[in-house]
Coordinates of N, CA and C in Angstrom, one line a residue:
Chain A
M280 N 82.5 87.1 79.9 CA 83.8 86.7 80.5 C 84.6 87.9 80.8
R281 N 84.7 88.8 79.8 CA 85.5 90.0 80.0 C 84.9 90.9 81.2
S282 N 83.6 91.0 81.2 CA 83.0 91.8 82.2 C 83.2 91.2 83.6
L283 N 83.1 89.9 83.6 CA 83.4 89.2 84.9 C 84.8 89.5 85.4
M284 N 85.8 89.5 84.5 CA 87.2 89.8 84.9 C 87.3 91.2 85.4
M285 N 86.6 92.1 84.7 CA 86.6 93.6 85.0 C 86.1 93.7 86.4
A286 N 84.9 93.0 86.7 CA 84.3 93.1 88.0 C 85.3 92.6 89.1
A287 N 86.0 91.5 88.8 CA 86.9 91.0 89.8 C 88.0 92.0 90.0
V288 N 88.5 92.6 89.0 CA 89.6 93.6 89.1 C 89.1 94.8 90.0
M289 N 87.9 95.2 89.7 CA 87.3 96.3 90.5 C 87.1 96.0 91.9
L290 N 86.6 94.7 92.2 CA 86.5 94.3 93.6 C 87.8 94.2 94.3
G291 N 88.8 93.7 93.5 CA 90.1 93.6 94.1 C 90.6 95.0 94.5
G292 N 90.4 95.9 93.6 CA 90.8 97.3 93.9 C 90.2 97.9 95.1
A293 N 88.9 97.6 95.2 CA 88.1 98.1 96.4 C 88.7 97.5 97.7
A294 N 88.9 96.1 97.6 CA 89.4 95.4 98.8 C 90.8 96.0 99.2
T295 N 91.6 96.3 98.2 CA 93.0 96.8 98.5 C 92.8 98.2 99.2
A296 N 91.9 99.0 98.6 CA 91.7 100.4 99.2 C 91.3 100.3 100.7
T297 N 90.3 99.3 100.9 CA 89.8 99.1 102.3 C 91.0 98.7 103.2
L298 N 91.8 97.8 102.8 CA 92.9 97.3 103.6 C 93.8 98.4 103.9
H299 N 94.1 99.3 103.0 CA 95.0 100.4 103.2 C 94.4 101.4 104.2
A300 N 93.1 101.6 104.1 CA 92.4 102.6 104.9 C 92.4 102.1 106.4
Q301 N 92.2 100.8 106.6 CA 92.2 100.3 108.0 C 93.5 99.6 108.4
P302 N 94.1 100.2 109.4 CA 95.4 99.5 109.8 C 95.1 98.1 110.4
P303 N 96.0 97.2 110.3 CA 95.8 95.8 110.7 C 95.7 95.7 112.2
D304 N 94.6 96.1 112.8 CA 94.5 96.1 114.3 C 94.2 94.8 114.9
T305 N 94.2 93.7 114.1 CA 94.1 92.4 114.6 C 95.4 91.8 115.0
T306 N 96.5 92.5 114.7 CA 97.8 92.0 115.0 C 98.0 91.6 116.5
V307 N 98.6 90.4 116.6 CA 98.9 89.8 118.0 C 100.4 89.8 118.1
V308 N 100.9 90.3 119.2 CA 102.3 90.2 119.6 C 102.4 89.4 120.9
R309 N 103.3 88.4 120.9 CA 103.5 87.7 122.1 C 105.0 87.7 122.4
I310 N 105.3 87.8 123.7 CA 106.7 87.7 124.1 C 106.9 86.5 125.0
A311 N 108.1 85.8 124.8 CA 108.4 84.7 125.7 C 109.8 84.9 126.2
E312 N 110.0 84.5 127.4 CA 111.3 84.5 128.0 C 111.6 83.1 128.5
L313 N 112.7 82.5 127.9 CA 113.0 81.1 128.2 C 114.4 81.0 128.8
V314 N 114.6 80.1 129.8 CA 115.9 79.8 130.2 C 116.1 78.3 129.8
I315 N 117.2 78.1 129.1 CA 117.5 76.8 128.6 C 118.6 76.1 129.4
D316 N 118.5 74.8 129.5 CA 119.6 74.0 130.2 C 120.9 74.3 129.3
P317 N 121.9 74.8 130.0 CA 123.2 75.2 129.2 C 123.7 74.0 128.5
A318 N 123.6 72.8 129.1 CA 124.2 71.6 128.4 C 123.5 71.2 127.2
Q319 N 122.2 71.7 127.0 CA 121.4 71.3 125.8 C 121.2 72.6 124.9
L320 N 121.9 73.6 125.1 CA 121.6 74.9 124.4 C 121.8 74.7 122.9
D321 N 122.8 74.0 122.4 CA 123.0 73.8 121.0 C 121.9 73.0 120.4
A322 N 121.5 72.0 121.0 CA 120.3 71.2 120.5 C 119.0 72.0 120.5
Y323 N 118.8 72.8 121.6 CA 117.6 73.6 121.6 C 117.6 74.6 120.5
T324 N 118.8 75.3 120.3 CA 118.9 76.3 119.3 C 118.6 75.8 117.9
A325 N 119.1 74.6 117.6 CA 118.9 74.0 116.3 C 117.4 73.7 116.1
A326 N 116.8 73.2 117.2 CA 115.3 72.8 117.1 C 114.5 74.1 116.9
V327 N 114.8 75.1 117.6 CA 113.9 76.3 117.6 C 114.1 77.1 116.2
K328 N 115.4 77.1 115.7 CA 115.6 77.7 114.5 C 114.8 77.1 113.3
E329 N 114.8 75.7 113.4 CA 114.0 75.0 112.4 C 112.5 75.3 112.5
E330 N 112.0 75.3 113.7 CA 110.6 75.6 113.9 C 110.3 77.0 113.4
M331 N 111.1 78.0 113.7 CA 110.9 79.4 113.3 C 110.8 79.5 111.8
E332 N 111.8 78.9 111.2 CA 111.9 79.0 109.7 C 110.7 78.3 109.0
T333 N 110.3 77.2 109.6 CA 109.2 76.5 109.0 C 107.9 77.3 109.2
S334 N 107.7 77.9 110.3 CA 106.5 78.6 110.6 C 106.4 79.8 109.6
I335 N 107.5 80.5 109.5 CA 107.4 81.7 108.6 C 107.2 81.3 107.1
R336 N 107.7 80.1 106.8 CA 107.6 79.7 105.4 C 106.2 79.1 105.1
L337 N 105.6 78.4 106.0 CA 104.4 77.7 105.7 C 103.1 78.4 106.2
E338 N 103.2 79.2 107.2 CA 102.0 79.8 107.8 C 101.9 81.3 107.4
P339 N 100.8 81.6 106.6 CA 100.6 83.0 106.1 C 100.5 84.0 107.3
G340 N 99.9 83.5 108.4 CA 99.6 84.4 109.5 C 100.7 84.6 110.5
V341 N 101.8 83.9 110.3 CA 103.0 84.1 111.2 C 103.9 85.1 110.5
L342 N 103.9 86.4 111.0 CA 104.5 87.5 110.3 C 106.0 87.6 110.7
A343 N 106.3 87.3 111.9 CA 107.7 87.4 112.3 C 107.9 86.6 113.6
I344 N 109.0 85.9 113.8 CA 109.5 85.4 115.0 C 110.9 85.7 115.2
Y345 N 111.2 86.5 116.2 CA 112.6 86.9 116.5 C 113.0 86.2 117.8
S346 N 114.3 85.7 117.7 CA 114.8 85.1 118.9 C 116.2 85.7 119.2
V347 N 116.4 86.2 120.4 CA 117.7 86.7 120.8 C 118.1 86.2 122.2
A348 N 119.4 86.2 122.4 CA 119.9 85.8 123.8 C 120.3 87.1 124.5
E349 N 120.1 87.1 125.8 CA 120.7 88.2 126.6 C 122.2 88.2 126.5
K350 N 122.8 89.4 126.4 CA 124.2 89.5 126.0 C 125.1 88.6 126.9
D351 N 124.9 88.7 128.2 CA 125.9 87.9 129.1 C 125.2 86.7 129.6
K352 N 124.1 86.3 129.1 CA 123.4 85.0 129.5 C 122.9 84.3 128.3
P353 N 123.9 83.6 127.6 CA 123.5 83.0 126.3 C 122.4 82.0 126.4
N354 N 122.1 81.5 127.6 CA 121.0 80.5 127.7 C 119.7 81.2 128.2
S355 N 119.7 82.5 128.3 CA 118.4 83.2 128.6 C 117.9 83.8 127.3
L356 N 116.9 83.2 126.7 CA 116.4 83.6 125.4 C 115.1 84.4 125.5
R357 N 115.0 85.4 124.6 CA 113.8 86.2 124.5 C 113.2 86.1 123.1
F358 N 111.9 85.8 123.0 CA 111.2 85.7 121.7 C 110.2 86.9 121.6
F359 N 110.2 87.4 120.4 CA 109.2 88.5 120.1 C 108.5 88.0 118.8
E360 N 107.2 87.7 118.9 CA 106.5 87.0 117.9 C 105.3 87.8 117.4
I361 N 105.2 88.0 116.1 CA 104.1 88.8 115.5 C 103.2 87.9 114.6
Y362 N 101.9 87.9 115.0 CA 100.9 87.1 114.2 C 99.9 88.1 113.6
A363 N 99.3 87.7 112.5 CA 98.3 88.5 111.8 C 97.0 88.6 112.6
S364 N 96.7 87.7 113.4 CA 95.5 87.7 114.2 C 95.6 86.6 115.3
E365 N 94.6 86.6 116.2 CA 94.5 85.6 117.2 C 94.3 84.2 116.6
Q366 N 93.5 84.2 115.5 CA 93.3 82.9 114.8 C 94.6 82.4 114.2
A367 N 95.5 83.3 113.7 CA 96.8 82.8 113.1 C 97.6 82.3 114.2
Y368 N 97.6 82.9 115.4 CA 98.3 82.3 116.6 C 97.8 81.0 117.0
R369 N 96.5 80.8 117.1 CA 95.9 79.5 117.5 C 96.3 78.5 116.5
S370 N 96.2 78.8 115.2 CA 96.6 77.9 114.1 C 98.0 77.4 114.3
H371 N 98.9 78.4 114.6 CA 100.3 78.2 114.7 C 100.6 77.1 115.8
I372 N 99.9 77.3 117.0 CA 100.2 76.3 118.1 C 99.6 75.0 117.9
E373 N 98.7 74.9 116.9 CA 98.2 73.6 116.5 C 99.0 72.9 115.4
S374 N 99.9 73.6 114.8 CA 100.6 73.1 113.6 C 101.6 71.9 114.0
P375 N 101.8 71.0 113.1 CA 102.6 69.8 113.4 C 104.1 70.2 113.7
H376 N 104.6 71.3 113.0 CA 106.0 71.6 113.3 C 106.1 72.3 114.7
F377 N 105.1 73.0 115.1 CA 105.1 73.6 116.5 C 105.0 72.4 117.5
K378 N 104.1 71.5 117.3 CA 104.0 70.4 118.3 C 105.2 69.6 118.4
K379 N 105.9 69.4 117.2 CA 107.2 68.6 117.2 C 108.2 69.4 118.0
Y380 N 108.3 70.7 117.8 CA 109.2 71.5 118.6 C 109.0 71.4 120.1
V381 N 107.7 71.5 120.5 CA 107.4 71.4 121.9 C 107.8 70.1 122.5
A382 N 107.5 69.0 121.8 CA 107.9 67.6 122.2 C 109.4 67.5 122.4
V383 N 110.1 67.9 121.4 CA 111.6 67.8 121.4 C 112.3 68.6 122.4
T384 N 111.8 69.8 122.6 CA 112.5 70.8 123.5 C 112.1 70.8 124.9
Q385 N 110.9 70.2 125.2 CA 110.4 70.2 126.6 C 111.4 70.0 127.6
P386 N 112.2 68.9 127.5 CA 113.2 68.5 128.5 C 114.4 69.5 128.6
M387 N 114.5 70.4 127.6 CA 115.7 71.3 127.5 C 115.4 72.6 128.2
I388 N 114.1 72.9 128.5 CA 113.7 74.2 129.0 C 113.6 74.2 130.5
L389 N 114.4 75.1 131.2 CA 114.4 75.2 132.6 C 113.2 76.0 133.1
S390 N 113.0 77.1 132.4 CA 111.8 77.9 132.8 C 111.3 78.7 131.6
R391 N 110.0 79.1 131.7 CA 109.3 79.7 130.6 C 108.4 80.8 131.1
K392 N 108.5 82.0 130.6 CA 107.5 83.0 131.0 C 106.9 83.6 129.7
L393 N 105.6 83.6 129.6 CA 104.9 84.1 128.4 C 104.2 85.4 128.8
I394 N 104.3 86.4 127.9 CA 103.8 87.7 128.2 C 102.8 88.1 127.1
E395 N 101.6 88.2 127.4 CA 100.6 88.7 126.4 C 100.7 90.2 126.3
T396 N 100.5 90.8 125.1 CA 100.7 92.2 125.0 C 99.6 92.9 124.2
V397 N 99.6 94.2 124.3 CA 98.7 95.0 123.4 C 99.7 95.9 122.6
P398 N 99.7 95.7 121.2 CA 100.6 96.5 120.4 C 100.3 98.0 120.6
V399 N 101.4 98.8 120.8 CA 101.3 100.3 120.8 C 101.6 100.8 119.4
Q400 N 102.7 100.4 118.8 CA 103.0 100.7 117.4 C 104.1 99.7 116.9
L401 N 103.9 99.2 115.7 CA 104.9 98.3 115.1 C 105.4 99.0 113.8
S402 N 106.6 99.5 113.9 CA 107.1 100.3 112.8 C 108.3 99.5 112.2
A403 N 108.2 99.2 110.9 CA 109.3 98.4 110.3 C 109.4 98.9 108.8
K404 N 110.6 98.7 108.3 CA 110.9 99.0 106.9 C 110.1 98.1 106.0
G405 N 109.6 98.7 105.0 CA 109.0 97.9 103.8 C 107.9 97.0 104.2
R406 N 107.1 97.3 105.1 CA 106.0 96.4 105.5 C 104.7 97.0 104.8
Chain B
M293 N 133.6 107.8 80.0 CA 132.5 108.0 80.9 C 131.7 106.7 80.9
R294 N 131.4 106.1 79.7 CA 130.6 104.9 79.7 C 131.3 103.8 80.4
S295 N 132.7 103.7 80.3 CA 133.4 102.6 81.0 C 133.4 102.8 82.5
L296 N 133.4 104.0 82.9 CA 133.3 104.3 84.3 C 132.0 103.8 84.9
M297 N 130.9 104.1 84.1 CA 129.6 103.7 84.5 C 129.5 102.1 84.6
M298 N 130.1 101.5 83.5 CA 130.1 100.0 83.5 C 130.8 99.5 84.7
A299 N 131.9 100.1 85.1 CA 132.7 99.7 86.2 C 131.9 99.8 87.5
A300 N 131.2 100.9 87.6 CA 130.3 101.2 88.8 C 129.3 100.1 88.9
V301 N 128.6 99.8 87.7 CA 127.6 98.8 87.7 C 128.2 97.4 88.1
M302 N 129.3 97.1 87.6 CA 129.9 95.8 88.0 C 130.3 95.7 89.5
L303 N 130.9 96.8 90.0 CA 131.2 96.9 91.4 C 129.9 96.7 92.2
G304 N 128.9 97.4 91.8 CA 127.6 97.3 92.5 C 127.1 95.9 92.5
G305 N 127.2 95.2 91.3 CA 126.8 93.8 91.2 C 127.6 92.9 92.2
A306 N 128.9 93.1 92.2 CA 129.8 92.3 93.1 C 129.4 92.5 94.6
A307 N 129.1 93.8 94.9 CA 128.8 94.1 96.3 C 127.5 93.4 96.7
T308 N 126.5 93.4 95.8 CA 125.2 92.8 96.0 C 125.4 91.3 96.2
A309 N 126.2 90.7 95.4 CA 126.4 89.3 95.4 C 127.1 88.9 96.8
T310 N 128.0 89.8 97.2 CA 128.7 89.5 98.5 C 127.6 89.6 99.7
L311 N 126.8 90.7 99.6 CA 125.8 90.8 100.6 C 124.9 89.6 100.7
H312 N 124.5 89.1 99.5 CA 123.6 88.0 99.5 C 124.3 86.7 100.0
A313 N 125.6 86.6 99.8 CA 126.3 85.4 100.2 C 126.5 85.4 101.7
Q314 N 126.7 86.6 102.3 CA 126.9 86.6 103.7 C 125.7 87.1 104.5
P315 N 125.1 86.3 105.4 CA 124.0 86.8 106.1 C 124.3 88.1 106.9
P316 N 123.3 88.9 107.2 CA 123.6 90.2 107.8 C 123.9 90.0 109.3
D317 N 125.1 89.5 109.6 CA 125.5 89.2 111.0 C 125.9 90.5 111.8
T318 N 125.8 91.6 111.2 CA 126.0 92.9 112.0 C 124.8 93.4 112.7
T319 N 123.7 92.7 112.4 CA 122.4 93.1 113.0 C 122.4 93.3 114.5
V320 N 121.9 94.4 115.0 CA 121.9 94.6 116.4 C 120.4 94.7 116.9
V321 N 120.1 93.9 117.9 CA 118.8 94.0 118.5 C 118.9 94.5 120.0
R322 N 118.1 95.4 120.3 CA 118.1 95.9 121.7 C 116.6 95.8 122.2
I323 N 116.5 95.5 123.5 CA 115.2 95.4 124.1 C 115.2 96.5 125.2
A324 N 114.1 97.2 125.4 CA 113.9 98.1 126.5 C 112.6 97.8 127.2
E325 N 112.6 98.0 128.5 CA 111.4 97.8 129.3 C 111.2 99.1 130.1
L326 N 110.1 99.8 129.8 CA 109.9 101.1 130.4 C 108.6 101.1 131.2
V327 N 108.6 101.7 132.3 CA 107.3 102.0 133.1 C 107.1 103.5 133.0
I328 N 105.9 103.8 132.6 CA 105.5 105.2 132.3 C 104.6 105.7 133.4
D329 N 104.7 106.9 133.8 CA 103.8 107.6 134.7 C 102.4 107.5 134.1
P330 N 101.4 106.7 134.8 CA 100.1 106.5 134.2 C 99.4 107.9 133.8
A331 N 99.6 108.9 134.6 CA 99.0 110.2 134.3 C 99.5 110.8 133.0
Q332 N 100.7 110.4 132.6 CA 101.3 111.0 131.4 C 101.4 110.0 130.2
L333 N 100.6 108.8 130.3 CA 100.8 107.8 129.3 C 100.4 108.2 127.9
D334 N 99.3 109.0 127.8 CA 98.9 109.4 126.5 C 99.9 110.3 125.8
A335 N 100.4 111.2 126.6 CA 101.5 112.1 126.1 C 102.7 111.4 125.7
Y336 N 103.1 110.4 126.5 CA 104.3 109.6 126.2 C 104.1 108.8 124.9
T337 N 102.9 108.2 124.8 CA 102.6 107.4 123.7 C 102.7 108.2 122.4
A338 N 102.1 109.4 122.4 CA 102.1 110.2 121.2 C 103.6 110.6 120.8
A339 N 104.4 110.9 121.8 CA 105.8 111.3 121.6 C 106.6 110.1 121.0
V340 N 106.4 108.9 121.6 CA 107.2 107.8 121.2 C 106.8 107.3 119.8
K341 N 105.5 107.3 119.5 CA 105.0 106.9 118.2 C 105.6 107.8 117.1
E342 N 105.6 109.1 117.4 CA 106.2 110.0 116.4 C 107.7 109.8 116.2
E343 N 108.4 109.5 117.3 CA 109.9 109.2 117.2 C 110.1 107.9 116.4
M344 N 109.3 106.9 116.7 CA 109.4 105.6 116.0 C 109.2 105.8 114.5
E345 N 108.1 106.5 114.1 CA 107.8 106.6 112.7 C 108.9 107.4 112.0
T346 N 109.4 108.5 112.6 CA 110.4 109.3 112.0 C 111.7 108.5 111.8
S347 N 112.1 107.7 112.8 CA 113.3 106.9 112.7 C 113.3 106.0 111.6
I348 N 112.1 105.2 111.4 CA 112.0 104.3 110.3 C 112.0 105.0 109.0
R349 N 111.4 106.2 108.9 CA 111.3 106.9 107.6 C 112.6 107.5 107.2
L350 N 113.4 108.1 108.2 CA 114.6 108.8 107.8 C 115.9 108.1 107.9
E351 N 115.9 107.0 108.8 CA 117.2 106.4 109.0 C 117.3 105.0 108.3
P352 N 118.2 104.9 107.3 CA 118.3 103.6 106.6 C 118.6 102.4 107.5
G353 N 119.4 102.7 108.5 CA 119.8 101.6 109.4 C 118.9 101.2 110.5
V354 N 117.8 101.9 110.6 CA 116.8 101.5 111.6 C 115.8 100.6 110.9
L355 N 115.8 99.3 111.2 CA 115.0 98.3 110.4 C 113.7 98.2 111.0
A356 N 113.6 98.2 112.3 CA 112.2 98.0 113.0 C 112.3 98.5 114.4
I357 N 111.2 99.1 114.8 CA 111.0 99.4 116.3 C 109.6 99.0 116.6
Y358 N 109.5 98.1 117.5 CA 108.2 97.6 117.9 C 108.0 98.0 119.3
S359 N 106.8 98.5 119.6 CA 106.4 98.9 121.0 C 105.1 98.2 121.3
V360 N 105.1 97.5 122.5 CA 103.9 96.9 123.0 C 103.7 97.1 124.5
A361 N 102.5 97.1 124.9 CA 102.2 97.2 126.4 C 101.9 95.8 126.9
E362 N 102.3 95.5 128.2 CA 101.9 94.3 128.8 C 100.4 94.3 129.0
K363 N 99.7 93.1 128.7 CA 98.3 93.1 128.6 C 97.5 93.8 129.8
D364 N 98.0 93.5 131.0 CA 97.2 94.0 132.1 C 97.9 95.2 132.8
K365 N 99.0 95.6 132.2 CA 99.7 96.8 132.7 C 100.0 97.8 131.6
P366 N 99.0 98.6 131.2 CA 99.2 99.4 130.0 C 100.3 100.4 130.1
N367 N 100.8 100.7 131.3 CA 101.9 101.6 131.4 C 103.3 100.9 131.5
S368 N 103.3 99.6 131.4 CA 104.5 98.8 131.3 C 104.8 98.5 129.8
L369 N 105.7 99.2 129.2 CA 105.9 99.1 127.8 C 107.2 98.3 127.5
R370 N 107.2 97.5 126.4 CA 108.4 96.8 126.0 C 108.7 97.2 124.5
F371 N 109.9 97.4 124.3 CA 110.4 97.8 122.9 C 111.4 96.7 122.4
F372 N 111.2 96.4 121.2 CA 112.1 95.4 120.5 C 112.6 96.2 119.2
E373 N 113.9 96.4 119.2 CA 114.4 97.3 118.2 C 115.5 96.6 117.4
I374 N 115.4 96.8 116.0 CA 116.4 96.1 115.2 C 117.1 97.1 114.3
Y375 N 118.4 97.1 114.4 CA 119.3 98.0 113.7 C 120.2 97.2 112.8
A376 N 120.6 97.8 111.6 CA 121.4 97.1 110.7 C 122.8 96.9 111.2
S377 N 123.3 97.7 112.1 CA 124.6 97.6 112.6 C 124.8 98.4 113.9
E378 N 125.9 98.2 114.6 CA 126.2 99.0 115.8 C 126.2 100.5 115.4
Q379 N 126.8 100.8 114.2 CA 127.0 102.2 113.7 C 125.6 102.8 113.5
A380 N 124.6 102.0 113.0 CA 123.3 102.5 112.7 C 122.6 102.8 114.1
Y381 N 122.9 102.0 115.1 CA 122.3 102.3 116.4 C 122.9 103.6 117.0
R382 N 124.2 103.7 116.9 CA 124.9 104.9 117.4 C 124.4 106.2 116.7
S383 N 124.2 106.1 115.4 CA 123.7 107.2 114.6 C 122.3 107.5 115.0
H384 N 121.5 106.5 115.3 CA 120.1 106.7 115.8 C 120.0 107.5 117.1
I385 N 120.9 107.2 118.1 CA 120.8 107.9 119.4 C 121.4 109.3 119.3
E386 N 122.1 109.6 118.2 CA 122.6 110.9 118.0 C 121.6 111.8 117.2
S387 N 120.6 111.2 116.6 CA 119.7 111.9 115.7 C 118.9 113.0 116.4
P388 N 118.5 114.1 115.8 CA 117.7 115.1 116.4 C 116.4 114.6 116.9
H389 N 115.7 113.7 116.1 CA 114.4 113.3 116.6 C 114.5 112.4 117.8
F390 N 115.6 111.6 117.9 CA 115.7 110.8 119.2 C 116.0 111.7 120.4
K391 N 116.9 112.7 120.1 CA 117.2 113.6 121.3 C 116.0 114.4 121.7
K392 N 115.2 114.8 120.8 CA 113.9 115.5 121.1 C 113.0 114.6 122.0
Y393 N 112.9 113.3 121.5 CA 112.1 112.3 122.2 C 112.6 112.2 123.7
V394 N 113.9 112.1 123.8 CA 114.5 111.9 125.2 C 114.1 113.1 126.1
A395 N 114.3 114.3 125.5 CA 114.1 115.5 126.3 C 112.6 115.6 126.7
V396 N 111.7 115.3 125.8 CA 110.3 115.5 126.0 C 109.8 114.4 127.0
T397 N 110.3 113.2 126.9 CA 109.7 112.1 127.7 C 110.4 111.8 129.0
Q398 N 111.6 112.4 129.2 CA 112.3 112.1 130.4 C 111.5 112.2 131.7
P399 N 110.7 113.2 131.9 CA 109.9 113.4 133.1 C 108.7 112.4 133.2
M400 N 108.4 111.7 132.1 CA 107.2 110.8 132.0 C 107.6 109.3 132.4
I401 N 108.9 109.1 132.4 CA 109.4 107.7 132.6 C 109.7 107.4 134.0
L402 N 109.1 106.4 134.6 CA 109.3 106.1 136.0 C 110.5 105.2 136.2
S403 N 110.7 104.2 135.2 CA 111.9 103.3 135.3 C 112.2 102.8 133.9
R404 N 113.4 102.5 133.7 CA 113.9 102.1 132.3 C 114.9 101.0 132.5
K405 N 114.7 99.9 131.8 CA 115.7 98.7 131.8 C 116.1 98.5 130.4
L406 N 117.4 98.5 130.1 CA 117.8 98.3 128.7 C 118.6 96.9 128.7
I407 N 118.3 96.1 127.7 CA 118.8 94.8 127.6 C 119.6 94.6 126.3
E408 N 120.9 94.4 126.3 CA 121.6 94.1 125.1 C 121.5 92.7 124.8
T409 N 121.5 92.4 123.5 CA 121.2 91.0 123.1 C 122.2 90.5 122.0
V410 N 122.2 89.2 121.8 CA 122.9 88.6 120.7 C 121.8 87.9 119.9
P411 N 121.6 88.3 118.6 CA 120.5 87.6 117.8 C 120.8 86.1 117.7
V412 N 119.7 85.3 117.9 CA 119.8 83.8 117.6 C 119.3 83.6 116.2
Q413 N 118.1 84.1 115.9 CA 117.5 84.0 114.6 C 116.4 85.1 114.5
L414 N 116.4 85.8 113.3 CA 115.4 86.8 113.1 C 114.6 86.4 111.8
S415 N 113.5 85.8 112.0 CA 112.7 85.2 110.9 C 111.5 86.1 110.7
A416 N 111.3 86.6 109.4 CA 110.2 87.5 109.1 C 109.8 87.3 107.7
K417 N 108.5 87.6 107.4 CA 108.0 87.5 106.1 C 108.6 88.6 105.2
G418 N 109.0 88.3 104.0 CA 109.3 89.2 103.0 C 110.4 90.2 103.3
R419 N 111.4 89.7 104.1 CA 112.5 90.6 104.3 C 113.7 90.2 103.3

């Protein structure tokens, strides 16, 4: 039993070393630009905040979802989304909370532009 | 001396409690869209990666700088930058490493669009 635990600890150590040696080059970043019906902006904002919070809390592969409005166009929203992998992104868009968000907010969105990207560098504190 | 230290610890505790009670609503997010001269893209990328890494390492108020290329336009770069406050942003653009980056990369940049934003929600793992 003890030797099994030792082996597990050693394997764990090796896996950690490997992870540190190889940067996470599977990371997927997606950008979205949405224009929201001004009359429904409050309802949209409430729905998307809930969806974002739920995704970060429940989905291990959803690393960050940032939502900002353009300064002088409060209904022009930009999203910057970081996923651990393509698989994590696909799993996200199949999740019940994402599907609910899409169904609820569809009639509130005037236009939507999605931008696929290739990460150049993702620098953040304490990651 | 001991009571001074106790007072300092208590003040520290109070400040922390206040910070936790109030969400960090001073956060500043800026977006930039740059088009780089394709012939100078490698040199630009090296310079900006160094500037990003230095800013995150040396500046407490620079929380994240993300750089991505549009998938089919490797010389169209988008930056998503998170600062702890307006003061942290101003301090960043006055830093020696940022000024060096600007001087070195100025001739490599074909166009630059800066977008000021109002954060809606910034959701990330382990922040």
